[in-house]
Coordinates of C-alpha atoms in Angstrom, one line a residue:
Chain G
M164 CA 4.8 60.3 28.6
S165 CA 4.5 56.9 26.9
Q166 CA 2.9 56.7 23.5
S167 CA 1.4 53.9 21.5
A168 CA 1.0 53.9 17.7
T169 CA -2.1 53.0 15.7
P170 CA -2.0 50.3 13.1
A171 CA -0.5 51.2 9.7
F172 CA -3.1 52.8 7.5
P173 CA -3.6 52.6 3.7
K174 CA -2.2 55.7 1.9
H175 CA -5.6 56.7 0.6
L176 CA -9.4 56.3 1.2
L177 CA -10.8 55.4 -2.2
D178 CA -13.2 52.7 -0.9
F179 CA -12.7 50.0 1.8
R180 CA -11.0 47.4 -0.3
D181 CA -7.6 48.2 1.2
W182 CA -8.9 48.7 4.7
N183 CA -9.4 46.1 7.4
R184 CA -11.5 46.1 10.6
T185 CA -8.7 47.0 12.9
Q186 CA -7.8 50.1 10.8
V187 CA -11.5 51.2 10.6
E188 CA -12.1 50.7 14.3
S189 CA -8.9 52.6 15.1
L190 CA -10.1 55.5 12.8
L191 CA -13.5 55.5 14.5
E192 CA -11.8 55.7 17.9
T193 CA -9.8 58.7 16.7
A194 CA -13.0 60.3 15.5
Q195 CA -14.4 59.9 19.0
M196 CA -11.4 61.9 20.3
M197 CA -12.0 64.5 17.5
Q198 CA -15.6 64.9 18.9
E199 CA -14.1 66.0 22.1
V200 CA -12.0 68.6 20.3
L201 CA -15.2 69.9 18.6
S202 CA -16.8 70.3 22.0
R203 CA -14.1 72.6 23.3
P204 CA -14.3 76.4 23.4
V205 CA -11.3 76.4 20.9
K206 CA -12.3 73.9 18.3
K207 CA -8.9 73.6 16.8
V208 CA -5.8 71.5 17.3
P209 CA -2.4 72.0 15.6
A210 CA -1.8 68.4 14.4
L211 CA -1.7 69.2 10.6
T212 CA 0.1 72.5 10.8
G213 CA 2.2 72.9 7.7
F214 CA 0.0 70.6 5.5
T215 CA -2.1 71.8 2.6
V216 CA -5.1 69.9 1.5
A217 CA -7.2 70.6 -1.6
T218 CA -10.9 70.0 -2.0
V219 CA -11.3 69.2 -5.7
F220 CA -14.9 68.9 -6.6
F221 CA -15.7 68.2 -10.3
E222 CA -19.3 67.6 -9.2
P223 CA -21.3 70.1 -7.1
S224 CA -21.7 69.6 -3.4
T225 CA -22.2 71.9 -0.5
R226 CA -22.4 69.8 2.7
T227 CA -19.6 67.4 1.9
R228 CA -17.2 70.1 0.8
L229 CA -17.9 72.3 3.8
S230 CA -17.6 69.4 6.1
F231 CA -14.2 68.5 4.7
E232 CA -13.0 72.0 4.7
L233 CA -14.0 72.7 8.2
A234 CA -12.5 69.4 9.3
A235 CA -9.2 70.2 7.7
R236 CA -9.2 73.7 9.3
R237 CA -10.1 72.3 12.7
I238 CA -7.0 70.2 12.5
S239 CA -4.9 73.2 11.3
A240 CA -4.3 72.2 7.7
D241 CA -4.4 75.0 5.0
V242 CA -7.2 74.4 2.5
V243 CA -7.5 75.3 -1.1
S244 CA -10.8 74.8 -2.9
F245 CA -11.3 73.9 -6.5
A246 CA -14.7 73.8 -8.1
S247 CA -15.0 72.7 -11.8
A248 CA -17.7 75.2 -12.6
T249 CA -15.2 78.0 -12.3
S250 CA -12.2 76.3 -13.6
S251 CA -10.3 75.4 -16.7
T252 CA -12.1 72.1 -17.0
T253 CA -14.9 74.2 -18.5
K254 CA -12.3 75.0 -21.3
G255 CA -11.6 71.3 -21.9
E256 CA -8.8 70.6 -19.4
T257 CA -8.7 66.9 -18.4
Y258 CA -8.9 65.6 -14.8
K259 CA -5.3 64.5 -15.0
D260 CA -4.0 67.9 -16.2
T261 CA -6.0 69.8 -13.6
L262 CA -4.7 67.6 -10.8
R263 CA -1.1 67.6 -12.0
T264 CA -1.3 71.4 -12.2
L265 CA -2.6 71.6 -8.6
D266 CA 0.1 69.3 -7.6
Q267 CA 2.8 71.8 -8.6
M268 CA 1.4 74.1 -5.9
G269 CA 2.5 71.9 -3.0
I270 CA -0.7 70.1 -2.1
D271 CA -0.3 67.3 0.5
A272 CA -3.6 65.5 0.1
Y273 CA -6.6 65.7 -2.2
I274 CA -10.3 65.4 -1.4
L275 CA -11.8 64.5 -4.6
R276 CA -15.4 64.4 -5.9
V277 CA -16.0 63.3 -9.4
D278 CA -19.0 62.1 -11.4
A279 CA -17.1 59.2 -12.9
A280 CA -16.2 56.0 -10.9
G281 CA -12.5 55.2 -11.0
V282 CA -11.1 58.7 -11.3
C283 CA -10.0 58.6 -7.6
H284 CA -8.0 55.5 -8.2
Q285 CA -6.4 57.1 -11.3
A286 CA -5.7 60.2 -9.3
Y287 CA -3.7 58.2 -6.8
A288 CA -1.7 56.6 -9.6
W289 CA -1.0 60.1 -11.1
L290 CA -0.1 61.9 -7.9
Q291 CA 1.0 59.3 -5.3
K292 CA -0.4 61.5 -2.6
P293 CA -3.2 60.7 -0.2
I294 CA -6.5 60.8 -2.0
I295 CA -9.8 60.9 -0.1
N296 CA -12.8 59.9 -2.2
A297 CA -15.6 62.4 -1.5
G298 CA -17.9 60.6 -3.9
D299 CA -17.2 59.1 -7.3
G300 CA -20.2 58.5 -9.5
W301 CA -22.4 55.7 -8.2
R302 CA -19.5 53.8 -6.8
A303 CA -18.3 54.9 -3.4
H304 CA -18.6 57.6 -0.8
P305 CA -16.5 56.1 2.0
T306 CA -16.5 59.0 4.5
Q307 CA -20.3 59.1 4.4
A308 CA -20.3 55.4 5.3
L309 CA -17.7 56.0 8.0
L310 CA -19.8 58.8 9.6
D311 CA -22.9 56.5 9.3
A312 CA -21.0 53.7 11.1
F313 CA -19.8 56.2 13.7
T314 CA -23.3 57.5 14.3
L315 CA -24.7 54.0 14.5
R316 CA -22.1 52.9 17.0
E317 CA -22.7 56.0 19.1
K318 CA -26.4 55.1 19.2
L319 CA -26.4 51.2 19.2
G320 CA -23.0 50.5 20.8
S321 CA -21.3 47.8 18.8
L322 CA -22.6 46.9 15.3
E323 CA -21.9 43.3 15.9
G324 CA -25.0 41.2 15.0
K325 CA -27.0 44.3 14.1
K326 CA -29.3 44.5 11.0
V327 CA -29.3 47.7 9.0
A328 CA -31.9 48.3 6.4
I329 CA -31.1 50.7 3.5
V330 CA -34.2 51.9 1.7
G331 CA -34.6 53.9 -1.5
D332 CA -32.7 54.3 -4.8
I333 CA -30.1 51.7 -4.2
L334 CA -29.1 51.5 -7.9
H335 CA -27.7 55.0 -8.1
S336 CA -26.4 55.3 -4.5
R337 CA -22.7 55.4 -3.7
V338 CA -23.8 55.8 -0.1
A339 CA -25.5 52.4 -0.2
R340 CA -22.5 50.8 -1.9
S341 CA -20.0 52.1 0.7
N342 CA -22.2 51.2 3.6
A343 CA -22.7 47.7 2.2
E344 CA -18.9 47.4 2.1
L345 CA -18.2 48.9 5.5
L346 CA -21.0 47.8 7.9
P347 CA -20.5 44.1 7.4
M348 CA -16.8 44.6 8.1
L349 CA -17.9 45.9 11.5
G350 CA -20.2 42.9 12.1
A351 CA -23.6 44.2 10.9
S352 CA -25.8 42.7 8.2
V353 CA -27.2 44.9 5.5
V354 CA -30.4 44.5 3.6
A355 CA -31.0 47.0 0.7
C356 CA -34.6 47.6 -0.4
G357 CA -36.3 49.5 -3.2
P358 CA -38.4 49.1 -6.2
A359 CA -37.0 46.5 -8.7
T360 CA -36.1 49.3 -11.2
L361 CA -33.9 51.0 -8.5
L362 CA -32.1 47.9 -7.3
P363 CA -28.8 46.8 -8.9
G364 CA -28.3 43.1 -10.0
S365 CA -26.2 42.6 -6.9
L366 CA -24.7 44.6 -4.1
P367 CA -21.6 43.1 -2.5
G368 CA -22.1 43.0 1.3
A369 CA -25.9 43.3 1.2
S370 CA -28.9 41.2 0.5
L371 CA -31.5 42.8 -1.8
T372 CA -35.3 42.8 -1.6
T373 CA -38.2 44.7 -3.0
D374 CA -40.3 43.8 0.1
L375 CA -40.2 46.7 2.5
R376 CA -41.8 44.9 5.3
A377 CA -39.2 42.1 5.1
A378 CA -36.4 44.6 4.9
L379 CA -37.5 46.5 8.0
A380 CA -38.4 43.4 10.0
E381 CA -36.3 43.5 13.2
A382 CA -34.0 46.1 11.6
D383 CA -31.9 47.7 14.3
A384 CA -31.5 50.9 12.2
V385 CA -33.1 52.2 9.0
M386 CA -31.1 54.3 6.5
V387 CA -33.2 56.2 4.0
L388 CA -31.8 57.4 0.7
R389 CA -32.8 60.4 -1.3
L390 CA -35.1 59.6 -4.2
Q391 CA -33.4 61.3 -7.1
K392 CA -36.4 62.8 -8.8
E393 CA -34.5 63.2 -12.1
R394 CA -34.6 59.4 -12.3
M395 CA -38.3 59.4 -12.9
D396 CA -37.7 61.2 -16.2
K397 CA -35.8 58.2 -17.3
G398 CA -38.7 55.9 -16.8
L399 CA -37.4 54.1 -13.7
L400 CA -40.4 54.9 -11.6
P401 CA -44.0 55.0 -12.8
S402 CA -44.8 58.0 -10.6
L403 CA -43.8 59.8 -7.4
P404 CA -47.1 58.9 -5.6
E405 CA -46.6 55.3 -6.5
Y406 CA -43.1 55.3 -4.9
V407 CA -44.4 57.1 -1.9
A408 CA -47.2 54.5 -1.5
G409 CA -44.8 51.6 -1.7
Y410 CA -41.5 52.8 -0.1
Q411 CA -41.9 55.9 1.9
I412 CA -40.8 55.4 5.5
T413 CA -43.7 56.4 7.7
E414 CA -44.4 56.3 11.4
E415 CA -46.5 53.2 10.8
R416 CA -44.0 51.3 8.7
L417 CA -41.2 52.1 11.1
Q418 CA -43.1 50.0 13.6
W419 CA -42.0 46.9 11.5
A420 CA -38.4 47.6 12.6
A421 CA -36.9 47.0 16.1
P422 CA -38.4 49.2 18.8
R423 CA -36.6 52.6 18.8
A424 CA -34.6 51.7 15.7
P425 CA -32.9 55.0 14.7
L426 CA -33.4 56.6 11.3
L427 CA -30.5 57.9 9.2
H428 CA -30.5 59.9 6.0
P429 CA -27.3 61.1 4.2
G430 CA -29.1 64.2 2.9
P431 CA -30.2 66.2 1.1
M432 CA -33.7 65.0 2.0
N433 CA -36.9 65.2 0.1
R434 CA -39.3 65.6 2.9
D435 CA -42.5 63.6 2.5
V436 CA -41.1 61.7 -0.4
E437 CA -38.7 59.0 0.8
L438 CA -39.4 59.9 4.4
E439 CA -42.4 61.3 6.3
G440 CA -41.5 64.8 7.2
T441 CA -42.4 64.5 10.9
L442 CA -40.1 61.5 11.2
A443 CA -37.1 63.6 10.1
D444 CA -37.6 65.8 13.1
S445 CA -38.5 63.0 15.5
P446 CA -36.3 61.8 18.3
R447 CA -35.5 58.7 16.3
S448 CA -33.9 60.8 13.5
L449 CA -30.1 60.9 13.6
V450 CA -29.9 63.1 10.5
E451 CA -28.4 66.1 12.3
R452 CA -26.1 63.9 14.4
Q453 CA -24.8 62.5 11.1
V454 CA -23.8 65.9 9.9
A455 CA -22.1 66.8 13.2
N456 CA -20.3 63.5 13.3
G457 CA -19.1 64.0 9.7
Q458 CA -16.7 66.6 10.7
A459 CA -15.1 64.5 13.5
V460 CA -14.8 61.5 11.1
R461 CA -13.2 63.6 8.4
M462 CA -10.7 65.1 10.9
A463 CA -9.8 61.5 11.8
V464 CA -9.4 60.5 8.2
L465 CA -7.1 63.5 7.4
Y466 CA -5.1 62.8 10.6
H467 CA -4.5 59.2 9.7
L468 CA -3.7 59.7 6.1
L469 CA -1.3 62.6 6.7
V470 CA 0.5 62.3 10.0
G471 CA 3.8 60.5 9.9
K472 CA 3.9 60.5 6.1
K473 CA 6.9 62.8 5.9
G474 CA 9.0 60.6 8.2
Chain C
M52 CA 16.8 47.2 25.7
T53 CA 18.9 46.0 28.5
F54 CA 17.9 46.5 32.2
K55 CA 20.6 48.4 34.1
S56 CA 19.3 49.2 37.5
K57 CA 16.3 50.1 39.7
L58 CA 16.5 53.8 40.5
L59 CA 13.5 54.1 42.8
S60 CA 11.7 51.3 44.8
N61 CA 8.1 51.1 45.6
E62 CA 8.7 52.8 48.9
E63 CA 10.8 55.5 47.4
V64 CA 8.1 56.3 44.8
R65 CA 5.6 56.5 47.6
R66 CA 7.8 58.9 49.6
A67 CA 8.5 61.1 46.6
L68 CA 4.8 61.5 45.8
T69 CA 4.0 62.2 49.5
R70 CA 6.6 65.0 49.4
I71 CA 5.3 66.4 46.2
A72 CA 1.7 66.5 47.6
H73 CA 3.0 68.4 50.7
E74 CA 4.9 70.8 48.5
V75 CA 1.9 71.5 46.3
I76 CA -0.3 72.3 49.3
E77 CA 2.4 74.5 50.7
K78 CA 3.0 76.4 47.4
N79 CA -0.7 76.8 46.8
K80 CA -1.3 77.7 50.4
G81 CA -4.0 75.0 50.7
T82 CA -6.4 73.5 48.2
E83 CA -8.3 76.6 47.1
G84 CA -8.6 76.6 43.3
L85 CA -6.3 73.6 43.1
C86 CA -6.7 70.9 40.5
F87 CA -4.6 68.2 38.9
V88 CA -4.3 67.2 35.3
G89 CA -2.5 64.0 34.4
I90 CA -0.8 63.5 31.1
H91 CA -1.3 60.1 29.4
T92 CA -0.4 57.5 30.4
R93 CA 1.4 57.3 33.7
G94 CA 0.9 60.9 34.5
I95 CA -2.8 60.0 35.0
S96 CA -2.0 57.3 37.7
L97 CA 0.4 59.7 39.4
A98 CA -2.1 62.6 39.4
R99 CA -4.7 60.3 40.9
R100 CA -2.3 59.3 43.6
L101 CA -1.5 63.0 44.3
V102 CA -5.2 63.8 44.5
D103 CA -5.7 61.1 47.1
L104 CA -2.7 62.3 49.1
V105 CA -4.0 65.9 49.1
E106 CA -7.3 64.7 50.3
K107 CA -5.6 62.6 53.0
F108 CA -3.6 65.6 54.3
E109 CA -6.2 68.4 53.8
G110 CA -9.5 66.6 54.0
K111 CA -10.7 68.0 50.7
R112 CA -10.9 66.3 47.3
V113 CA -9.7 68.5 44.5
P114 CA -10.8 67.9 40.9
M115 CA -8.7 66.0 38.4
G116 CA -8.6 65.8 34.6
I117 CA -6.7 63.8 32.0
L118 CA -4.9 65.2 29.0
D119 CA -3.7 63.7 25.8
I120 CA -1.1 65.8 24.0
T121 CA -0.8 63.8 20.7
L122 CA -2.6 66.4 18.6
Y123 CA -0.2 69.1 20.0
R124 CA 3.1 67.2 19.3
D125 CA 5.6 69.2 17.3
D126 CA 7.0 66.1 15.6
L127 CA 3.8 64.7 14.0
T128 CA 5.1 65.4 10.5
E129 CA 8.5 63.8 11.1
I130 CA 7.7 60.5 12.8
G131 CA 7.2 57.3 10.8
L132 CA 4.3 55.9 12.9
Q133 CA 1.0 57.5 13.7
P134 CA 0.6 58.0 17.4
K135 CA -2.8 57.0 18.8
V136 CA -5.0 59.9 19.8
R137 CA -6.3 59.2 23.3
E138 CA -8.9 60.7 25.6
T139 CA -8.8 64.2 27.0
R140 CA -11.3 64.8 29.7
I141 CA -11.3 67.9 32.0
P142 CA -14.7 67.7 33.7
F143 CA -14.4 71.1 35.4
D144 CA -13.8 74.7 34.5
L145 CA -10.1 75.5 34.2
N146 CA -10.6 79.2 34.2
G147 CA -8.9 80.8 37.3
K148 CA -7.7 77.4 38.6
A149 CA -4.2 76.6 39.8
V150 CA -3.4 73.5 37.7
V151 CA -0.8 71.0 38.5
L152 CA 0.2 69.2 35.3
V153 CA 1.5 65.8 36.2
D154 CA 3.8 63.6 34.1
D155 CA 6.1 60.7 34.9
V156 CA 9.4 61.8 33.3
L157 CA 10.6 65.3 32.3
Y158 CA 13.2 64.9 29.5
T159 CA 13.4 67.2 26.5
G160 CA 10.5 69.3 27.6
R161 CA 8.5 68.9 24.4
T162 CA 5.7 67.0 26.1
A163 CA 5.3 69.7 28.7
R164 CA 5.3 72.3 26.0
A165 CA 2.6 70.5 24.1
A166 CA 0.6 70.0 27.3
L167 CA 0.8 73.7 28.0
D168 CA -0.6 74.5 24.6
A169 CA -3.4 71.9 25.0
L170 CA -4.3 73.2 28.4
I171 CA -4.5 76.8 27.3
D172 CA -6.9 75.8 24.5
L173 CA -9.2 74.4 27.1
G174 CA -9.4 77.4 29.4
R175 CA -7.4 80.1 31.2
P176 CA -5.9 78.8 34.4
S177 CA -4.6 81.4 36.8
R178 CA -1.4 79.4 37.3
I179 CA 0.1 76.2 35.8
Y180 CA 2.6 74.1 37.8
L181 CA 4.5 71.1 36.5
A182 CA 5.0 68.1 38.7
V183 CA 7.1 65.1 37.6
L184 CA 8.2 62.0 39.3
V185 CA 11.6 62.0 37.6
D186 CA 13.7 64.8 35.9
R187 CA 16.3 63.1 33.8
G188 CA 17.7 66.3 32.2
H189 CA 18.6 66.8 28.4
R190 CA 16.1 69.7 28.0
E191 CA 15.6 71.0 24.4
L192 CA 13.2 73.8 25.6
P193 CA 13.4 76.3 28.4
I194 CA 11.1 74.4 30.7
R195 CA 11.6 73.3 34.3
A196 CA 9.4 71.5 36.8
D197 CA 8.0 73.1 39.9
F198 CA 7.8 69.8 41.8
V199 CA 10.3 66.9 41.2
G200 CA 10.2 63.5 42.8
K201 CA 13.8 62.8 42.0
N202 CA 16.5 64.3 39.8
L203 CA 18.3 61.6 37.9
P204 CA 21.1 62.6 35.6
T205 CA 21.1 60.1 32.6
A206 CA 22.8 59.6 29.3
R207 CA 20.8 60.0 26.1
S208 CA 21.4 56.3 25.3
E209 CA 19.5 55.4 28.5
V210 CA 15.8 55.0 29.0
V211 CA 14.0 55.8 32.2
K212 CA 10.9 53.6 32.7
V213 CA 8.4 54.6 35.4
K214 CA 6.1 51.8 36.5
T215 CA 3.0 52.4 38.5
Q216 CA 0.8 50.1 40.5
E217 CA -2.2 50.9 38.3
D218 CA -0.5 50.5 34.9
D219 CA 2.2 47.9 35.7
G220 CA 1.4 46.2 39.0
E221 CA 4.2 47.8 40.9
D222 CA 5.7 51.3 41.6
A223 CA 9.2 51.6 40.5
V224 CA 11.6 53.7 38.4
E225 CA 14.1 51.7 36.3
L226 CA 17.1 52.6 34.1
W227 CA 17.5 50.7 30.8
E228 CA 20.1 50.9 28.1
M229 CA 19.0 51.2 24.4
E230 CA 20.3 48.4 22.1
G231 CA 23.3 49.4 20.1
A232 CA 24.0 52.5 22.1

C-alpha cells in the first residue's frame, strides 16, 4: 500500500484566518469520505481510538452539540460533555479556570461554544490543544460554514464563479460572517441582504444590500438566516409583519434567483417568518441535507486536527 | 533512495498475475460467490487485472471493490503527517462472498490487518483471501498471504516499489535502498 499525506493543517479551527484554500478543499474531500462511512451498516471507524474530546458549551445548543458528539463517536473518540448551566460557572468560575480544570482530565481537543467573541482564541493560548470553535458570539461558526460549503458543492459542483445570497439578520449572525470568510476562498461571491438595522457597517468577503431583488438576482444559492425575534424587543425591527413583507423568502421571490437555486438555512427555523413554510419542505430546500452533512464535516475536522499530533 | 535492481519485469508481473488468477479459481472451485477488493493504490490496479484474467479464463465477470484502510491504521496517533483518506467503494453485498483482498506488497502485515477490520465493518464475507504481488517478509503480525506472485526476501533498509501500467506506465517490481541505511 502506498500512502500520500494531506497538506499540513492549522492546529485549531477558530475561524478561517489561518486556513488556505488547499487545506479547506482537502478537508472537504475528507468529509466526502466520511459520508461514505456514514452510509455503512457500521457507521464507525477506529481512527481516533484513544483520543478524548470535550464539548464545552457555555451557551445552549442542541443540534451543534449533538452533531459534534456523534461525529466524535463515529470516529471512535471518547467524548465528555460540559454544559455551563449545570457547572461551576454558575458559581462564578471563569472560562479559564473551567477549561484548565478540564484539561487536567486528559482532554485532547475542545469543541467550544461561547457567547463572547475571542474566548476560543484565548482558550488556545491557555491550553495549546486543538480548539474547534462551535460558535463564539456574533463572530464565527466555522463548522457551519464548512458544512454549508460542502452542501453547496455537493449540489452545485464547484463554487468557482457562483453567487451566494445570504438573507436575514446579518448583523448578529456568526454563520453569515463565517460564510463570508469561507465561500470567497472557494471561488464564490457573497452578497448579504437584510433591513438596514440588521446589516453591519461592513462584512469582509461580502457585499451588502438592503435590496432583496438585487441580492437574489442570478443567485446560484440562497442562504436564509433565522430572524432572532428577541431583536425586535431592542427596536431593530418595526414589526414582524413588516420584516415578512420585505424580506421573507417566498416561492415568488425565489424566482428572482437562478433557476433551481437551492435554499439553505442553518436552523433553527422560524417557519413562515424568514422563509415560507412550504419552501422549507420543497425539493429546493437543502436544510435536512445540511444537518446530515454536518456530521461528516465535523468528523473530517476532528480527524485533521487530531491525527498525527502525537508524533 | 538509490535504485538497486529490477526484481520483476513487465513479463514476469504478467505471468505472476496469470498464475494468481488460476490459483484463485482453483481454490474457489470456480467463480461462484467470488469477488475482488483492491487496497489503495496499486492493489486496485492489480485487482482489476485479476478480474480481467478471471473473466478471460472462466467467461464470467466477478465484482470488484476498492478499499482505503487509512481510518483503520493502528499508527494514526504516532505518525507526524496526516494520511489522506481516500475512497472506499464496494458496490455489491459482501455478505456470504469469497473476497480476495489484493495488495501490491505484503510487509509488516499491518495494512492487511487494517483491511480485514475495514472489510468486516462492511459486511460478513464467508471467506477472505489475501493476494499480493510481492511478499517481502518482516512480518509484525501473524498474517500470511493465500496467493503470492513472488517471495522476495529483503532487508529492512530496502524498499520494494511495485509499478503498474495504470499508475506508473509500466509493470515492474524494483528494489531500492533507503538513504543513510
